[in-house]
PDB file of C-alpha atoms in Angstrom:
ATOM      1  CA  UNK A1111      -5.830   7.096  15.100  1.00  0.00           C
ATOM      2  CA  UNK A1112      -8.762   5.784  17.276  1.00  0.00           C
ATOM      3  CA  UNK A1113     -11.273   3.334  15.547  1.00  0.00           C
ATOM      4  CA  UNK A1114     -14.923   3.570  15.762  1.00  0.00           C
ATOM      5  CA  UNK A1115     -15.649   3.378  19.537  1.00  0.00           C
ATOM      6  CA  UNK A1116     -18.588   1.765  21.325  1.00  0.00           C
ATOM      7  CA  UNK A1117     -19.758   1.430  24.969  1.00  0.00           C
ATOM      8  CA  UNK A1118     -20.523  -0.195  26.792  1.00  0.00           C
ATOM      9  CA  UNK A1119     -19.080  -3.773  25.166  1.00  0.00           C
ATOM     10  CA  UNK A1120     -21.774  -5.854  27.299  1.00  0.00           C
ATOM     11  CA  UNK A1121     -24.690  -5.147  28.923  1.00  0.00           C
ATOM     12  CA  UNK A1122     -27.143  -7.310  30.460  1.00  0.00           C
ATOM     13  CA  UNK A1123     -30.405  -5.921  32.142  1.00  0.00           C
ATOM     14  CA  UNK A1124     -33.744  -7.244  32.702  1.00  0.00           C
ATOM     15  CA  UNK A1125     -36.794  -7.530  29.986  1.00  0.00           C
ATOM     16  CA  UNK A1126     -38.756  -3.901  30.209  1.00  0.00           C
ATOM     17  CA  UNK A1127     -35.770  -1.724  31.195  1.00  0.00           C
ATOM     18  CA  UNK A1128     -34.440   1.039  29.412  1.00  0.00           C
ATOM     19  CA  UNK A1129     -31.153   0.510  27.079  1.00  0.00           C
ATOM     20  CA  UNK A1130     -28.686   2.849  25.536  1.00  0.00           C
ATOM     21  CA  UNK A1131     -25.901   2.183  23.368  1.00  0.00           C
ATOM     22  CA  UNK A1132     -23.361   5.003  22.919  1.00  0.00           C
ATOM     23  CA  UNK A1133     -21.011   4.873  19.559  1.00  0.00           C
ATOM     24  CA  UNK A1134     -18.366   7.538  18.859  1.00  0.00           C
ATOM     25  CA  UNK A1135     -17.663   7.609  14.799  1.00  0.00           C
ATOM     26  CA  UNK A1136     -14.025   8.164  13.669  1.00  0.00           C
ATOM     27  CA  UNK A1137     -13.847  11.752  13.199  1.00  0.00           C
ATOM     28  CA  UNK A1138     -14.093  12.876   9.941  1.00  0.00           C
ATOM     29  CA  UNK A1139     -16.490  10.645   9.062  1.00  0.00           C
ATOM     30  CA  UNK A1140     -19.759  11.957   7.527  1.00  0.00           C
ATOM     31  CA  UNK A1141     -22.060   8.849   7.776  1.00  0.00           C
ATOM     32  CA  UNK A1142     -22.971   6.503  10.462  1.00  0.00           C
ATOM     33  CA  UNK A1143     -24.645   3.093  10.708  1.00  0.00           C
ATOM     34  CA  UNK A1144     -26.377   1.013  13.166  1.00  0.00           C
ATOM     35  CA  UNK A1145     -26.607  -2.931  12.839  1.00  0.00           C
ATOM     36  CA  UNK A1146     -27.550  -5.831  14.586  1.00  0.00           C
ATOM     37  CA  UNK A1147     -26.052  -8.849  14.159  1.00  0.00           C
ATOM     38  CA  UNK A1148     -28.201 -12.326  15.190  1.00  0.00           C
ATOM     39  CA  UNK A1149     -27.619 -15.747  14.231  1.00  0.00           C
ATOM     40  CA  UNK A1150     -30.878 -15.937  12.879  1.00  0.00           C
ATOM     41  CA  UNK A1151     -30.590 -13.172  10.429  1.00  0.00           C
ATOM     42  CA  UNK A1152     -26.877 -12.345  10.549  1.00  0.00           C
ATOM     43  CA  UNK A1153     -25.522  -8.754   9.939  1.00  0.00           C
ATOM     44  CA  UNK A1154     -28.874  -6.464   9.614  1.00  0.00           C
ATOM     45  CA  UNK A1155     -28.775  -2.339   8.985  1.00  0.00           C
ATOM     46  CA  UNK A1156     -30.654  -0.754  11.531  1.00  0.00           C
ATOM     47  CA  UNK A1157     -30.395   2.984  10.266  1.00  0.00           C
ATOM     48  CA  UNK A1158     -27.698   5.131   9.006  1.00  0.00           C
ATOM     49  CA  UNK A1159     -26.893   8.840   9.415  1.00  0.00           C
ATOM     50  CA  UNK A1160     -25.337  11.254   6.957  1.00  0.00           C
ATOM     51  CA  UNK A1161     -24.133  14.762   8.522  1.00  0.00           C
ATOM     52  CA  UNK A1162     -26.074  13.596  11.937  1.00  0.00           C
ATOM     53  CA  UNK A1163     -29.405  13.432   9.961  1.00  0.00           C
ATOM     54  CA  UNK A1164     -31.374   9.993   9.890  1.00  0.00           C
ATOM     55  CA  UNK A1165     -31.143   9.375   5.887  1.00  0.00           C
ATOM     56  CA  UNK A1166     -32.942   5.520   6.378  1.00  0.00           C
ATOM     57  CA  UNK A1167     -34.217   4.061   9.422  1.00  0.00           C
ATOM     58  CA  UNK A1168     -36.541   1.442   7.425  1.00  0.00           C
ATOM     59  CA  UNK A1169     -34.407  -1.321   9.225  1.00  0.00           C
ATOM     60  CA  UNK A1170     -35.256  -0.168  13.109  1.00  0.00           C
ATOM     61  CA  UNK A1171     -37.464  -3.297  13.626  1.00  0.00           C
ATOM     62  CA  UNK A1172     -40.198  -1.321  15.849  1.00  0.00           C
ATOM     63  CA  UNK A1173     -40.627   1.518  17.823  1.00  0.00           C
ATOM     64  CA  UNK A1174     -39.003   0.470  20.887  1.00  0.00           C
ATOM     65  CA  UNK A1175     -35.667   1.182  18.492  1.00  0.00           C
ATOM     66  CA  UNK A1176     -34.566   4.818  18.206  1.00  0.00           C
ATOM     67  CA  UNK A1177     -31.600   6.335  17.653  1.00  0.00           C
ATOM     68  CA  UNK A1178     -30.067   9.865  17.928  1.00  0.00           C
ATOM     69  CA  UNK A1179     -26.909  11.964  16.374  1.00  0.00           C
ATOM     70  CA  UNK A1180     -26.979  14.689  18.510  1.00  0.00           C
ATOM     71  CA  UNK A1181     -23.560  15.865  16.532  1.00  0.00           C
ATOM     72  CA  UNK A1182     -20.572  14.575  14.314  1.00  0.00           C
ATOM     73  CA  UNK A1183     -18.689  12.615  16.870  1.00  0.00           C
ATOM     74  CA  UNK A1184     -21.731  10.865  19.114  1.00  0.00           C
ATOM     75  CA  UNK A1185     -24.359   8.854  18.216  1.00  0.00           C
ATOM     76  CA  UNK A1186     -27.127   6.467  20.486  1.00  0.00           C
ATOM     77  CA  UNK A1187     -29.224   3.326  19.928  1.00  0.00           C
ATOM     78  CA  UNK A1188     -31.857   3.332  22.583  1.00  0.00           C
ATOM     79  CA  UNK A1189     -34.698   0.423  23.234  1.00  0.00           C
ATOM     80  CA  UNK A1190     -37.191   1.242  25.109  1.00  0.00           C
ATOM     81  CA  UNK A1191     -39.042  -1.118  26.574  1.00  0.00           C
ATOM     82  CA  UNK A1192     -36.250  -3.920  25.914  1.00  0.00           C
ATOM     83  CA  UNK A1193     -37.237  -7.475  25.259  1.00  0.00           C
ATOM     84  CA  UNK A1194     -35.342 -11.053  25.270  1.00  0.00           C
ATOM     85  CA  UNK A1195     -35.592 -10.855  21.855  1.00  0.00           C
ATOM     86  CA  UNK A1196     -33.435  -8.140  21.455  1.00  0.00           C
ATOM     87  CA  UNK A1197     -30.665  -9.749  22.236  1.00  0.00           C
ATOM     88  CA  UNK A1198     -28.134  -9.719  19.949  1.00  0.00           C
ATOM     89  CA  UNK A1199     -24.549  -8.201  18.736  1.00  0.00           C
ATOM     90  CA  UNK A1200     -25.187  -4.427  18.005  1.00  0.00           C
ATOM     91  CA  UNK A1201     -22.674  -3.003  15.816  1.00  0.00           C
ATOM     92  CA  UNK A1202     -21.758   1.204  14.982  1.00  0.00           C
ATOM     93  CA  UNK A1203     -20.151   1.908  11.697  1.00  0.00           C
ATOM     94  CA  UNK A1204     -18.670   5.008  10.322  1.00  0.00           C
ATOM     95  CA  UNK A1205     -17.193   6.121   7.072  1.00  0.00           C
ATOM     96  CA  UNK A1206     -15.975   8.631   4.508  1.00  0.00           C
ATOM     97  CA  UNK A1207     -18.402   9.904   1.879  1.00  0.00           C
ATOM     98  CA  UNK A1208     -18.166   8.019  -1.858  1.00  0.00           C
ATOM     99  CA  UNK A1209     -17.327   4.234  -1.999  1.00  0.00           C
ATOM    100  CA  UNK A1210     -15.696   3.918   0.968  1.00  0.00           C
ATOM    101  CA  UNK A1211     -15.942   0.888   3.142  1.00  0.00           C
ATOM    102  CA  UNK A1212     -17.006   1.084   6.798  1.00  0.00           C
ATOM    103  CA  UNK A1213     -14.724   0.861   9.996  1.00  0.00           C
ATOM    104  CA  UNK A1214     -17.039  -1.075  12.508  1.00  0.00           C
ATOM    105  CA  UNK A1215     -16.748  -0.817  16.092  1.00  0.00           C
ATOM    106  CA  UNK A1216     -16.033  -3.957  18.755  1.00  0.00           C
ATOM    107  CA  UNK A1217     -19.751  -3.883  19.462  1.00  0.00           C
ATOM    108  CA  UNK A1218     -22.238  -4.136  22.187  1.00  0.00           C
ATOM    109  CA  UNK A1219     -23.254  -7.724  23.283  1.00  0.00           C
ATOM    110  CA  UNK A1220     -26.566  -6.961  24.558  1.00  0.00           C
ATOM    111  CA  UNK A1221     -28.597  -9.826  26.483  1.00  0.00           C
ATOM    112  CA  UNK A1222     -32.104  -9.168  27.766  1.00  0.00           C
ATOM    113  CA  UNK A1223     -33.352 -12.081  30.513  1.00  0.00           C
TER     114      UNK A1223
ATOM    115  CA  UNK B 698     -35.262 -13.638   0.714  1.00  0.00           C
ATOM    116  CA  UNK B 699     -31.543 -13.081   1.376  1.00  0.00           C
ATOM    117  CA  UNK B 700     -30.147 -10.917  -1.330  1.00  0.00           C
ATOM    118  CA  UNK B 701     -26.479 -11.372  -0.697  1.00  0.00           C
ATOM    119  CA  UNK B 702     -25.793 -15.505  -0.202  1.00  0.00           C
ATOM    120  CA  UNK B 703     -22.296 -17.251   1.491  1.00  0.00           C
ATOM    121  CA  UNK B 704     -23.702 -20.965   0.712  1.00  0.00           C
ATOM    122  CA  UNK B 705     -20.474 -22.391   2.583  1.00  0.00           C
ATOM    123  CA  UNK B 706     -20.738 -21.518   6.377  1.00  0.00           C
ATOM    124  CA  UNK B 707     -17.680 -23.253   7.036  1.00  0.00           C
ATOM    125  CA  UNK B 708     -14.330 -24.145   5.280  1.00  0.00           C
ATOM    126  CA  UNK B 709     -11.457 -25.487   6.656  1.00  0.00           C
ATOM    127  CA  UNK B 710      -7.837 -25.253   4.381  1.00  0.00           C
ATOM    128  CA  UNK B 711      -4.476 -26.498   5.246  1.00  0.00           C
ATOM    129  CA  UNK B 712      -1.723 -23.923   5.834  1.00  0.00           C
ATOM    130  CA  UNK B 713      -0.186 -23.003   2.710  1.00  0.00           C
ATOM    131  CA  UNK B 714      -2.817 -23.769   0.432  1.00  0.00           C
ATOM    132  CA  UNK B 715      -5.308 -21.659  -1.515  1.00  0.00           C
ATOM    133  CA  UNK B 716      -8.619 -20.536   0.605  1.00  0.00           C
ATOM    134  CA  UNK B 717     -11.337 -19.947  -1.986  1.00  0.00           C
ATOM    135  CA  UNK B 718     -14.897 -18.455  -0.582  1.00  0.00           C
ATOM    136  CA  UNK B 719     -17.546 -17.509  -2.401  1.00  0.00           C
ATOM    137  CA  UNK B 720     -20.622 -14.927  -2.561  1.00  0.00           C
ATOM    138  CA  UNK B 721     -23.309 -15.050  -4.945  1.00  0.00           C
ATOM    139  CA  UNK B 722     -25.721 -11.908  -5.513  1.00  0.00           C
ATOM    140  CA  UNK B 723     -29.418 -11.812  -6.896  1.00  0.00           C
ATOM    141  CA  UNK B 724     -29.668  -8.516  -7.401  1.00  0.00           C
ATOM    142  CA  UNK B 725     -28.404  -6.898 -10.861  1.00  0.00           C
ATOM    143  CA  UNK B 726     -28.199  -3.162  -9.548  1.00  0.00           C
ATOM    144  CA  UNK B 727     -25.418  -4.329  -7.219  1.00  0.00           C
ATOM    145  CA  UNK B 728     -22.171  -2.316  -7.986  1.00  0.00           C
ATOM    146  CA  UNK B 729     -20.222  -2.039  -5.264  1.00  0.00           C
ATOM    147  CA  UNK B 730     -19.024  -5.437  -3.209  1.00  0.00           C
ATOM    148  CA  UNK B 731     -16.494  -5.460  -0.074  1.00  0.00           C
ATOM    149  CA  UNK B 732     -15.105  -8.351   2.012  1.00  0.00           C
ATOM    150  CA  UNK B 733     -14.742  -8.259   5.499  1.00  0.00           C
ATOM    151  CA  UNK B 734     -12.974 -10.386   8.259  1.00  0.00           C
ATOM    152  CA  UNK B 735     -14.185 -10.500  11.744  1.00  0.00           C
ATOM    153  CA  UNK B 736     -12.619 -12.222  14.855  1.00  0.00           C
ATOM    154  CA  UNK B 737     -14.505 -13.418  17.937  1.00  0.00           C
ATOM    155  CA  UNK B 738     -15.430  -9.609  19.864  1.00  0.00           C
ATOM    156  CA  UNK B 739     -14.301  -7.831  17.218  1.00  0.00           C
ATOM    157  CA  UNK B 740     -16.203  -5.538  14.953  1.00  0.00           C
ATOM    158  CA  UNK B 741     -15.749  -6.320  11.151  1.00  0.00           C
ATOM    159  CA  UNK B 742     -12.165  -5.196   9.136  1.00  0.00           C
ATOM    160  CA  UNK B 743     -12.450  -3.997   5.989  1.00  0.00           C
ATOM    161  CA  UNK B 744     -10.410  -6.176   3.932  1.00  0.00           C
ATOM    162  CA  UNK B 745     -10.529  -5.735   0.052  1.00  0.00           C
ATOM    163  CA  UNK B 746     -13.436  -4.222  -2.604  1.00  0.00           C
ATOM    164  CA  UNK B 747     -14.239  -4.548  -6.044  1.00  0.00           C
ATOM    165  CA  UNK B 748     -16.942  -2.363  -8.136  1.00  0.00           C
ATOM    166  CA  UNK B 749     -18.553  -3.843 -11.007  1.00  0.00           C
ATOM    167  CA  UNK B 750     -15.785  -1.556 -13.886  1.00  0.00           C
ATOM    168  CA  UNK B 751     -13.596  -4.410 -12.951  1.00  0.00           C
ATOM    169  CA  UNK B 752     -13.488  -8.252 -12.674  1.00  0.00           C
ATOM    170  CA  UNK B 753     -10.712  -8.556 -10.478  1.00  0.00           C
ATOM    171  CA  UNK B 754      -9.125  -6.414  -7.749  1.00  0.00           C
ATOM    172  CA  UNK B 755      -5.643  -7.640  -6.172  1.00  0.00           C
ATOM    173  CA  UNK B 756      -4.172  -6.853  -2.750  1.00  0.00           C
ATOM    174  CA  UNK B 757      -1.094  -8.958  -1.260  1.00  0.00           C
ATOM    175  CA  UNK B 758      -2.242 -12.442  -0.684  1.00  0.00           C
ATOM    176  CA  UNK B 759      -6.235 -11.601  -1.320  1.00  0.00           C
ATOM    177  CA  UNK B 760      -7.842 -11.395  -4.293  1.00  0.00           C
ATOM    178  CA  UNK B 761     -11.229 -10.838  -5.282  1.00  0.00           C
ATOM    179  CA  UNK B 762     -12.694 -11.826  -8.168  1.00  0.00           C
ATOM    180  CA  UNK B 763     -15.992 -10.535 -10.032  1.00  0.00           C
ATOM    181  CA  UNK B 764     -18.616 -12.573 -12.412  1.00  0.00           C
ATOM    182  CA  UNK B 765     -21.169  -9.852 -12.982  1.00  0.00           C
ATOM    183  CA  UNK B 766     -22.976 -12.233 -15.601  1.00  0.00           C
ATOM    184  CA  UNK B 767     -23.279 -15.071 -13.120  1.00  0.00           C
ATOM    185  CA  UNK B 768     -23.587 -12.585 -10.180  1.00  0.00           C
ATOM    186  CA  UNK B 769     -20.833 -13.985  -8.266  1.00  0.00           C
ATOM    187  CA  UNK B 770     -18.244 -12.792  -6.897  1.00  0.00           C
ATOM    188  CA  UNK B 771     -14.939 -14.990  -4.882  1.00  0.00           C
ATOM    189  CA  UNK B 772     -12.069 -14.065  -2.126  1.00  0.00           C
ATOM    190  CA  UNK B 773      -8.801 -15.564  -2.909  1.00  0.00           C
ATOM    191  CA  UNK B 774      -6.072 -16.021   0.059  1.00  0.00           C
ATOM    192  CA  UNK B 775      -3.009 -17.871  -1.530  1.00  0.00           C
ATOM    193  CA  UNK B 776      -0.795 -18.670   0.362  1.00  0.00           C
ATOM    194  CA  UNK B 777      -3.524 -19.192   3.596  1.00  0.00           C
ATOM    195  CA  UNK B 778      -2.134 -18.337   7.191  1.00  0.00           C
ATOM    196  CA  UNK B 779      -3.759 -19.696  10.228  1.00  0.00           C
ATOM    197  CA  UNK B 780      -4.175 -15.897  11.240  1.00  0.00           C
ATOM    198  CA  UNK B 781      -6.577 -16.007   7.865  1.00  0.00           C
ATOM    199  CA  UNK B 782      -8.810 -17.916  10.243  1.00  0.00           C
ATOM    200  CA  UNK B 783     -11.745 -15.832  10.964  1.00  0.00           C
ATOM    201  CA  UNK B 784     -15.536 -14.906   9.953  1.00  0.00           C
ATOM    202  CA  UNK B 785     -15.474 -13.647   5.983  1.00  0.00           C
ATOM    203  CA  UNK B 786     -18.558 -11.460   5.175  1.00  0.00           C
ATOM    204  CA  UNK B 787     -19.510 -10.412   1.757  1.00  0.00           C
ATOM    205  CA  UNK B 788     -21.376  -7.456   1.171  1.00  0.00           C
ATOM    206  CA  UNK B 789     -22.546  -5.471  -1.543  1.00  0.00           C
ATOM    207  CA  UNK B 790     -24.414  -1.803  -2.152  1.00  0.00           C
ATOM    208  CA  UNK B 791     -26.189  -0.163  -5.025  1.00  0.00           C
ATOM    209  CA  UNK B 792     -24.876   3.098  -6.916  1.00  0.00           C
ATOM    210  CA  UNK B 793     -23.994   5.324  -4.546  1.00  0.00           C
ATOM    211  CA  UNK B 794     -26.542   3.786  -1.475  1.00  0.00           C
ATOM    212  CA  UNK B 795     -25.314   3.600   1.634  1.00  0.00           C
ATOM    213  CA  UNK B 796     -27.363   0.442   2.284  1.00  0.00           C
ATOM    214  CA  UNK B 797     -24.363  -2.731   2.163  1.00  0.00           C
ATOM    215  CA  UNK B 798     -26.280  -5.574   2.326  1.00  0.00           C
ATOM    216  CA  UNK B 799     -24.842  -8.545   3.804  1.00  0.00           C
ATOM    217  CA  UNK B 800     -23.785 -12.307   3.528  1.00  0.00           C
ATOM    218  CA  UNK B 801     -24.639 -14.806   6.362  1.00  0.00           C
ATOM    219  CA  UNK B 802     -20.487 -15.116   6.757  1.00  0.00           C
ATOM    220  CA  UNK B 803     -18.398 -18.319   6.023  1.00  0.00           C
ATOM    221  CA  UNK B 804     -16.019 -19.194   8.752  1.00  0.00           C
ATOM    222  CA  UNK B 805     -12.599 -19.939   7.661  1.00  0.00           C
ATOM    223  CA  UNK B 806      -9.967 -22.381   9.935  1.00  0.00           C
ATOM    224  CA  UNK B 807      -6.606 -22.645   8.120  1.00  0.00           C
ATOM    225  CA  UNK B 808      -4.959 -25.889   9.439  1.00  0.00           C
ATOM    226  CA  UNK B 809      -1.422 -25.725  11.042  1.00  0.00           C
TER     227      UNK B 809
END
């Protein structure tokens, strides 16, 4: 059974540019997460989906951040203008309704110059 | 203000030998706490959970162990493996939230 998939796994591109993040959930799964992971502030939730609808986006840190679930098995984290400072780890999450943990994908290593 | 804290970023146990790491919690609503284990480019792994009913939750050689009074919480690996070597995250969520909140991570080297 295929894991939580995410492309691309590295992308570098120049500050002001356009960047999308793709993340396909395990199927079956009803929620979806977005986080970033820094050395500064570690493992942060971006924004979360339940049923493709944006339940908490309070962690998108401006609005160059958005993010889409256009349906159940696609999902996108776009930045828009990107900065250096958004460079960081950016990690998709899916998982089961109840207490169920999350299966995280390999990630994105994003770097902005 | 972190809510979730891993005071140890780093531990290093010899083969064999118990690997004890610790997560300590400030906030009291907390009910729901998961470890994970990441390796260098890879996401997180789910490795073991424990909600706040119980006070200790067993699987194979990992065990967690919960102190809802003094708001910590511990991951046991007896015997350690030098395949135990990795990034441990704690994380925790409230009632049925879907916000986990996060540890900083302790790295773990078990020693051949």
């Amino acid at each position: 059974d295929a894991g939580v998939i995410q492309s691309p796994r590295h992308e570098v591109t120049e500050m002001g540019q356009e960047v999308t993040l793709r993340c396909k959930p395990i199927s079956g799964h009803d929620y979806l997460f977005w986080y970033r992971q820094t050395m500064m502030r570690g493992l942060e939730l971006l924004i979360y989906f339940n049923n493709n609808v944006p339940i908490d986006d309070s962690g998108m840190p401006e609005d160059r951040f958005s993010a889409k679930m256009p349906n159940a098995s696609f999902s996108t984290l776009k930045i828009q203008p990107s900065e250096p400072r958004d460079s960081a780890v950016y990690f998709c999450a899916s998982r089961h309704t109840g207490n169920q943990p999350q299966h995280f994908g390999d990630g994105t290593r994003l770097s902005i110059l | 203000d972190q809510q979730v804290k891993q005071n140890s970023p780093s531990l290093s146990v010899q083969e064999g030998r118990i690997s004890i790491l610790n997560c300590d919690y400030t906030n009291s609503m907390f009910d729901y706490f998961l470890w994970y284990k990441k390796y260098p480019a890879e996401g997180p792994t789910f490795l073991i959970s424990i909600s706040s009913i119980k006070d200790k939750n067993e699987d194979g050689r990992f065990t967690v162990f919960l102190n809802k009074s003094a708001k910590h919480l511990s991951l046991h690996i007896v015997p350690s493996q030098p395949g135990d070597s990795a990034v441990y995250f704690c994380a925790a969520s409230e009632g049925r939230g879907q916000n986990f909140v996060f540890g900083p991570g302790t790295r773990l080297s078990v020693l051949p």
